[in-house]
PDB file of C-alpha atoms in Angstrom:
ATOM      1  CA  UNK T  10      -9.309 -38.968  -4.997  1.00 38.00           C
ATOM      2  CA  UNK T  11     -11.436 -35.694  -4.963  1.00 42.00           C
ATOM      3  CA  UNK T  12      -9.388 -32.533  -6.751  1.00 39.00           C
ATOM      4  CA  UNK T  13      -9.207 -30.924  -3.614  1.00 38.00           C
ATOM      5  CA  UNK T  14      -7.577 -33.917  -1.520  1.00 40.00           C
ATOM      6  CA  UNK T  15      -4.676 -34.085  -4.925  1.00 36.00           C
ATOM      7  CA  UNK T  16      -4.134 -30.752  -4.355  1.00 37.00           C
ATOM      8  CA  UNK T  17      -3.552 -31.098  -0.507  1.00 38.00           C
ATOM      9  CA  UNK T  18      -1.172 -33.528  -1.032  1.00 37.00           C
ATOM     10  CA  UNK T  19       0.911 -32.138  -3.542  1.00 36.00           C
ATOM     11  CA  UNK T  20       1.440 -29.301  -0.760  1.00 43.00           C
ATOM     12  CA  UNK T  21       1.884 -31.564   1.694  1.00 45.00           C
ATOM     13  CA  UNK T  22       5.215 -32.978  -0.496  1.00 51.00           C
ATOM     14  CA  UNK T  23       6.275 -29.690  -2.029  1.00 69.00           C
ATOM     15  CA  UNK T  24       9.076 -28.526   0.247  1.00 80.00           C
ATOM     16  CA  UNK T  25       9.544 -25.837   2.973  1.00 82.00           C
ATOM     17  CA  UNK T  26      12.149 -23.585   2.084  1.00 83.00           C
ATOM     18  CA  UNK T  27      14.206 -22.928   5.131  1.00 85.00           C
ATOM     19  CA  UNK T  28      15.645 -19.561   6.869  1.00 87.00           C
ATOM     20  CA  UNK T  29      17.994 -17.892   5.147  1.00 89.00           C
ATOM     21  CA  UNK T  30      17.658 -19.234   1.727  1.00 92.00           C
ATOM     22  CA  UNK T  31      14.092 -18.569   2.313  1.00 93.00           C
ATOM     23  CA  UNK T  32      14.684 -14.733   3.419  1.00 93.00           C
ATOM     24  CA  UNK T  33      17.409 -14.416   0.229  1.00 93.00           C
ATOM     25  CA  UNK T  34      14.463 -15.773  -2.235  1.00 94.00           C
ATOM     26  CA  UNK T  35      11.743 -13.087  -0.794  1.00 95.00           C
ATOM     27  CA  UNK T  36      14.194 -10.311  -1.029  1.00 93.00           C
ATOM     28  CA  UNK T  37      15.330 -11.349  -4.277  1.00 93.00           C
ATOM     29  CA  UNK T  38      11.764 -11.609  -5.333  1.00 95.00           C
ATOM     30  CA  UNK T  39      10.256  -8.169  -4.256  1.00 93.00           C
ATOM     31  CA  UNK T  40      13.852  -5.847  -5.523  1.00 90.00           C
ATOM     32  CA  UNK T  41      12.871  -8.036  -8.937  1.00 90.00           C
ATOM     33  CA  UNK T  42       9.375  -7.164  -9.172  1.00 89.00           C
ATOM     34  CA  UNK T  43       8.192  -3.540  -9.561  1.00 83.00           C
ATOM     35  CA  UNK T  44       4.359  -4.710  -8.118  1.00 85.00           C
ATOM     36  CA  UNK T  45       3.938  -5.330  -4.788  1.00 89.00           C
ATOM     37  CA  UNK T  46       3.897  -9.145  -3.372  1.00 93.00           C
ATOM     38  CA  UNK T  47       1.202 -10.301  -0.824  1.00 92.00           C
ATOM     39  CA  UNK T  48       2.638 -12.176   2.035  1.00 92.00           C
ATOM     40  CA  UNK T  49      -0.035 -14.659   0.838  1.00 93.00           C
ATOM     41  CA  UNK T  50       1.830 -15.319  -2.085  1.00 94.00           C
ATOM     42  CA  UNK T  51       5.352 -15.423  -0.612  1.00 94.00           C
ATOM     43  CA  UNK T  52       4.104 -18.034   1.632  1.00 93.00           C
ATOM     44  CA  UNK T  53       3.214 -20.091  -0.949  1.00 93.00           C
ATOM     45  CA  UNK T  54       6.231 -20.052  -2.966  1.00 93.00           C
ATOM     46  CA  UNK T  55       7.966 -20.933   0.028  1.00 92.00           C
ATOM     47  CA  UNK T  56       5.317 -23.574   1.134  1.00 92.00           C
ATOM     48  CA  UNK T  57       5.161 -21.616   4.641  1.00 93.00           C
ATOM     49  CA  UNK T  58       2.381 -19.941   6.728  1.00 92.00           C
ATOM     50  CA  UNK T  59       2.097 -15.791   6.530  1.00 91.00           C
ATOM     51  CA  UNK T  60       2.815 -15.510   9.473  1.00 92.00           C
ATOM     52  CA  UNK T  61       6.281 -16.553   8.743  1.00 92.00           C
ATOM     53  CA  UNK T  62       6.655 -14.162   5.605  1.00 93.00           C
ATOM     54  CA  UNK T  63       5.826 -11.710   8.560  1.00 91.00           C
ATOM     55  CA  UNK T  64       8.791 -12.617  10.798  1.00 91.00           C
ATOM     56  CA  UNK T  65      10.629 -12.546   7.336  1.00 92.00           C
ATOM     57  CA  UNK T  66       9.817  -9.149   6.094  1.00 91.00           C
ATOM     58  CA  UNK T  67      10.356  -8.114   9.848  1.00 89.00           C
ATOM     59  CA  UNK T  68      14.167  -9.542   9.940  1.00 90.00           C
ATOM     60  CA  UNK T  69      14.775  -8.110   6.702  1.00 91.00           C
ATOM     61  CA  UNK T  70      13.938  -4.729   7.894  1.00 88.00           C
ATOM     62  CA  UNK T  71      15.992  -4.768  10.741  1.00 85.00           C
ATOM     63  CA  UNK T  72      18.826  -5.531   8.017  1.00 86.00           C
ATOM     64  CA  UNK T  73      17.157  -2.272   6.632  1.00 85.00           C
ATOM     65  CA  UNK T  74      16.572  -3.568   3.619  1.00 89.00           C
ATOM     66  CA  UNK T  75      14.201  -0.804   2.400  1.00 89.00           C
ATOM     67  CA  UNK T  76      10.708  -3.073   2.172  1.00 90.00           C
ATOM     68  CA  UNK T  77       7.278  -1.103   2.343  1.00 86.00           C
ATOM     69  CA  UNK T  78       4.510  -3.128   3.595  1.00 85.00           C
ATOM     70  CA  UNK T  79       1.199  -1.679   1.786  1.00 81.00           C
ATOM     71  CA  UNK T  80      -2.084  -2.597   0.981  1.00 77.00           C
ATOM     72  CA  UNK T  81      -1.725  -4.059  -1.689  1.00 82.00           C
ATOM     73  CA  UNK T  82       1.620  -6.501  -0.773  1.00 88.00           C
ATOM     74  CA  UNK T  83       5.288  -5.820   0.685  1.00 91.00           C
ATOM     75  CA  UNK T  84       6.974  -3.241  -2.224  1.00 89.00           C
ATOM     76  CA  UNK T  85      10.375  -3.023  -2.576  1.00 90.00           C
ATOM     77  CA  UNK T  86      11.794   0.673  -2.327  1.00 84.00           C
ATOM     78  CA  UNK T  87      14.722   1.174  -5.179  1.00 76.00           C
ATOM     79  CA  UNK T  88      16.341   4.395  -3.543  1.00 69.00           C
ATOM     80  CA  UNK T  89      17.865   5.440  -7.245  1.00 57.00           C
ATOM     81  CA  UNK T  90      14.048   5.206  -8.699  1.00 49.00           C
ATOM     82  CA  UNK T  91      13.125   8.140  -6.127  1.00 49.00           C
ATOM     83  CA  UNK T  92      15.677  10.507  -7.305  1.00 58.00           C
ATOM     84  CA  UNK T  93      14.207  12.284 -10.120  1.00 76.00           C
ATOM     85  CA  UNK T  94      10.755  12.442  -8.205  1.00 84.00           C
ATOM     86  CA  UNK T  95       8.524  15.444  -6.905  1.00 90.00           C
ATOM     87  CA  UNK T  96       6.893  14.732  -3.622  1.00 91.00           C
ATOM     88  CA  UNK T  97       4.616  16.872  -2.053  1.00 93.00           C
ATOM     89  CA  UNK T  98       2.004  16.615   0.669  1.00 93.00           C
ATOM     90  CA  UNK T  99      -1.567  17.552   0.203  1.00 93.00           C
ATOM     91  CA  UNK T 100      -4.164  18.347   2.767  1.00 93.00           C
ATOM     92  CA  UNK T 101      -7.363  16.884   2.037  1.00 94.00           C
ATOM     93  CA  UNK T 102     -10.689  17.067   4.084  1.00 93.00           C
ATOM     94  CA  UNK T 103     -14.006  14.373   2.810  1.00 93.00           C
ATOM     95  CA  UNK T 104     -16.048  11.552   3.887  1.00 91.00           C
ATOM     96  CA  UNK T 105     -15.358   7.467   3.509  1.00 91.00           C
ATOM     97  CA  UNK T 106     -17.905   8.282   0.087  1.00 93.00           C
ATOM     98  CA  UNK T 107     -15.187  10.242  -1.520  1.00 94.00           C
ATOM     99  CA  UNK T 108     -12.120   8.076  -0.777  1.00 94.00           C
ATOM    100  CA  UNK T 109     -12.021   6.381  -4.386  1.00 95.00           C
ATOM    101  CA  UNK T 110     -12.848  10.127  -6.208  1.00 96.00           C
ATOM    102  CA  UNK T 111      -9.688  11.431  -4.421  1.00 96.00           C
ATOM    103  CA  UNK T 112      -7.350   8.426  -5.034  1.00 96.00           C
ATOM    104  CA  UNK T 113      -8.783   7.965  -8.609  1.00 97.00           C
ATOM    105  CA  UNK T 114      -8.437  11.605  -9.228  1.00 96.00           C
ATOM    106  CA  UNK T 115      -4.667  11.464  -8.346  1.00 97.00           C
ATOM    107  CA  UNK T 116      -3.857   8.507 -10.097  1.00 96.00           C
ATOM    108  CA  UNK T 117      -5.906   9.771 -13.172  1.00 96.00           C
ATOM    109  CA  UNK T 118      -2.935  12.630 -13.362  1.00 96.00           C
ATOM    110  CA  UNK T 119      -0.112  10.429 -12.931  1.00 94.00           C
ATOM    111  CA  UNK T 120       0.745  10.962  -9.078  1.00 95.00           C
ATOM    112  CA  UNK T 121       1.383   7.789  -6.675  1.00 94.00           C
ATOM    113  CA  UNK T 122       0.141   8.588  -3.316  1.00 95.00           C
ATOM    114  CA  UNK T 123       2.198   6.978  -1.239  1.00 93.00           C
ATOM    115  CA  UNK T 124       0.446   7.231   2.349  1.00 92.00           C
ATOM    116  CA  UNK T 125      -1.979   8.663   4.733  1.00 93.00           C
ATOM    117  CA  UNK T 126      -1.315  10.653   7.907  1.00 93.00           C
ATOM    118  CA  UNK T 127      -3.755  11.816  10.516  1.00 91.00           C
ATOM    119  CA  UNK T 128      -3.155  13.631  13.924  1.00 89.00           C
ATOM    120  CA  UNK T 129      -5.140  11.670  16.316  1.00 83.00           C
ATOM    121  CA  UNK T 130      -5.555  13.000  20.111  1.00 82.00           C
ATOM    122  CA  UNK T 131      -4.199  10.692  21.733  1.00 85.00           C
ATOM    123  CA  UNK T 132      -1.573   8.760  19.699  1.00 83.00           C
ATOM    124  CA  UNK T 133      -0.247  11.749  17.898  1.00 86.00           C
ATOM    125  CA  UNK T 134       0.754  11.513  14.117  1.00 89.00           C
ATOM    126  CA  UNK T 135      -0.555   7.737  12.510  1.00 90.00           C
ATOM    127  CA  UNK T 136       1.018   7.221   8.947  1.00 90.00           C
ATOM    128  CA  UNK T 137      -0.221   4.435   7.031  1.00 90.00           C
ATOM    129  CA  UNK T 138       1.284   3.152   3.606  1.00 89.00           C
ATOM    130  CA  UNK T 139      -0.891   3.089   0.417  1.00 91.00           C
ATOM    131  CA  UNK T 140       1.430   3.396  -2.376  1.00 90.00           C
ATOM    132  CA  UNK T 141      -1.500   3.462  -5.420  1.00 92.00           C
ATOM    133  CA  UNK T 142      -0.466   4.510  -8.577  1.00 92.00           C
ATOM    134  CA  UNK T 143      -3.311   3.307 -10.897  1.00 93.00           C
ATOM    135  CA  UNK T 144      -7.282   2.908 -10.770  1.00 95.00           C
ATOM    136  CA  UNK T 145      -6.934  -1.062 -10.632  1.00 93.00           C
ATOM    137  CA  UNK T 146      -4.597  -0.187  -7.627  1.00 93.00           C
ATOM    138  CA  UNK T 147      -7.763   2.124  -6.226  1.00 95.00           C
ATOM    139  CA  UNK T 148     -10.445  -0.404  -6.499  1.00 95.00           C
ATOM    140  CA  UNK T 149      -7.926  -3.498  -5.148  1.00 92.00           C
ATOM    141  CA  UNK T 150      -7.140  -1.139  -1.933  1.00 92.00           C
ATOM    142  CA  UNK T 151     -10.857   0.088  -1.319  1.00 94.00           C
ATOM    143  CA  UNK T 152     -11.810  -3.552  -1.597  1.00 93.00           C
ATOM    144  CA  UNK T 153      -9.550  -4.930   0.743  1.00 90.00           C
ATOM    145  CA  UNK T 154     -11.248  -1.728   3.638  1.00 91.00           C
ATOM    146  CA  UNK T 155     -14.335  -3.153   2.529  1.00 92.00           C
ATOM    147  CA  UNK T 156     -13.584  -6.728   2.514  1.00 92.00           C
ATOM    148  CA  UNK T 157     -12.075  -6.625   6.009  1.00 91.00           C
ATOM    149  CA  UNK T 158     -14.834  -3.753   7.124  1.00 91.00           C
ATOM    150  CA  UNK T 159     -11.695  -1.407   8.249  1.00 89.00           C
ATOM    151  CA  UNK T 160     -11.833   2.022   8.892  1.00 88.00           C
ATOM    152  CA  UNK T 161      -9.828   4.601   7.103  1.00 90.00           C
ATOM    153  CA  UNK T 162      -7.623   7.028   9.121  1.00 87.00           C
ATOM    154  CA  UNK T 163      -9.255   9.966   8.328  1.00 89.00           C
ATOM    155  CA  UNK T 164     -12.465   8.689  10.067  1.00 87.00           C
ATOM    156  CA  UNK T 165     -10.378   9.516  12.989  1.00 87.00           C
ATOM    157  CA  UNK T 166     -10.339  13.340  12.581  1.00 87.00           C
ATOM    158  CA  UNK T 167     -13.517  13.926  11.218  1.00 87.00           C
ATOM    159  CA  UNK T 168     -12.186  13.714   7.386  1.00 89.00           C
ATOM    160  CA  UNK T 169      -8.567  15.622   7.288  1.00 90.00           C
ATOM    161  CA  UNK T 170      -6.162  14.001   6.321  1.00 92.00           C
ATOM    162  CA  UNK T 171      -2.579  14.490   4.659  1.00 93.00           C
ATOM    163  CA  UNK T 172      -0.987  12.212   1.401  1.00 94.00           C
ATOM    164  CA  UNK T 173       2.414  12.441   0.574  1.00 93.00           C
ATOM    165  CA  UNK T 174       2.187  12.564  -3.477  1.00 95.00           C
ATOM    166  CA  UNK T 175       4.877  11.582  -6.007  1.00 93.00           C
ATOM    167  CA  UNK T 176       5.324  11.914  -9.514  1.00 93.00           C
ATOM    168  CA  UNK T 177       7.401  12.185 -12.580  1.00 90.00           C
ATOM    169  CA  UNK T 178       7.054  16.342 -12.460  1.00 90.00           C
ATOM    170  CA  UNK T 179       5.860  19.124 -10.365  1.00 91.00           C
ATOM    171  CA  UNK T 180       3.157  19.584 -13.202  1.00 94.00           C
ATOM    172  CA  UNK T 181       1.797  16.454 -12.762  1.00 94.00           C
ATOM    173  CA  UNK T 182       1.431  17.403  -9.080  1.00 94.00           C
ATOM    174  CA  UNK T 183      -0.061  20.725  -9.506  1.00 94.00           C
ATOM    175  CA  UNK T 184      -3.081  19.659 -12.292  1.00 95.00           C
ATOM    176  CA  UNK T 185      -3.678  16.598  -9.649  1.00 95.00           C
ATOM    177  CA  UNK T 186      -3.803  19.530  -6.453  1.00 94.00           C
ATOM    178  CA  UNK T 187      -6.453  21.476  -8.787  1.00 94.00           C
ATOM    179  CA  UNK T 188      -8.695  18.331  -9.603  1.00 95.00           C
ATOM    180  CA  UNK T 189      -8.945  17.968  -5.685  1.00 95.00           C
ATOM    181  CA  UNK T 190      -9.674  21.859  -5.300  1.00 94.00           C
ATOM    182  CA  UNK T 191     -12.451  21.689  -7.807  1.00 94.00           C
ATOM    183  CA  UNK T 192     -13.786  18.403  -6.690  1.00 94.00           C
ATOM    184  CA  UNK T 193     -13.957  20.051  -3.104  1.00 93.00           C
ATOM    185  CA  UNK T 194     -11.659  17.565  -1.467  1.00 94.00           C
ATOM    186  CA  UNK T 195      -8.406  19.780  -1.321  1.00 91.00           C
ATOM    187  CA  UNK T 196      -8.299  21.202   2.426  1.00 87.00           C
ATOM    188  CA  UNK T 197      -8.635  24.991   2.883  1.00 73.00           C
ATOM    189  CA  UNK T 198      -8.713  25.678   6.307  1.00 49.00           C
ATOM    190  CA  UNK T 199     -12.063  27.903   7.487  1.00 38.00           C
ATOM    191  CA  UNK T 200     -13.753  27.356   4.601  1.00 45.00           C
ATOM    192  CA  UNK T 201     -15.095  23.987   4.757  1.00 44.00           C
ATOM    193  CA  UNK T 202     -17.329  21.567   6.500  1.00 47.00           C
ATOM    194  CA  UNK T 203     -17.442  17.914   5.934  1.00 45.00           C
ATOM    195  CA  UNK T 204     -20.373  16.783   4.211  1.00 45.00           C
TER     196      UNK T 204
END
């Protein structure tokens, strides 16, 4: 038997885990881990496809149980861990070349930035999660754009863009809003054009 076919059928005998205990073991899962999951992964510790971890996670919210989906996995939001945070939203203007020197220089002062909103023409405000917090968490979430040859939102209004920013302290915050100004990426508007 080739390596792959013993693998195959160990799958094929490993169990499905069904509905509701299935639904109680993801939730238990992502409130226990403070990374996010894939759905990938979730599907195989329940021996089921994605798609179903989709369905899941979508049933789960509609219990509003507080579950982020994000780039890097489904993130479960602890509402108690948010209450000693400073959020703020920055306005930041720069081409698809910059988008790893403006998440890296965030993350490089301690801030999480949690999504990205753009005011598209027709559609009106588009918010998509993020939720990066560390350089690994940078190069992970450009590769997966790159991988699946995405676009980012901002290409969608000629660079701006907005980030809602969290960290432990409004310092942290401010030295991360500098970096940007002196790197050119914080927004000012009149007073710049996108390279």
């Amino acid at each position: 038997m080739r390596p792959n076919e013993w693998g195959e059928t160990l799958l094929a005998e490993k169990k499905k885990i069904l509905g509701d205990e299935r639904r109680h073991l993801i939730l238990e899962w992502l409130q226990n881990s403070r990374e996010p999951i894939t759905g990938g992964e979730l599907a195989k510790r329940t021996n089921v496809s994605r798609q179903i971890i989709v369905n899941d996670i979508t049933l789960l919210k509609a219990k509003n149980e507080p579950i982020l989906a994000t780039s890097q996995g489904y993130l479960y939001i602890h509402p108690a861990g948010a209450e000693n945070k400073v959020e703020k939203t920055l306005v930041c203007m720069h081409s698809r070349e910059q988008v790893a020197d403006e998440l890296n220089l965030l993350v490089d002062h301690g801030v999480t930035v949690k999504d990205v909103k753009v005011e598209h023409p027709v559609y009106g405000d588009l918010t998509a999660s993020i939720m990066v917090s560390t350089r690994a968490e940078v190069a992970r979430f450009i590769r997966r754009i790159e991988e699946t040859n995405a676009s980012y939102l901002s290409e969608l209004t000629g660079g701006i863009h907005l980030h809602t920013v969290e960290a432990a302290s409004g310092r942290q915050v401010e030295e991360a809003e500098q970096a940007l100004k002196e790197a050119g990426i914080l927004f000012a508007e009149n007073e710049k054009e996108l390279p």
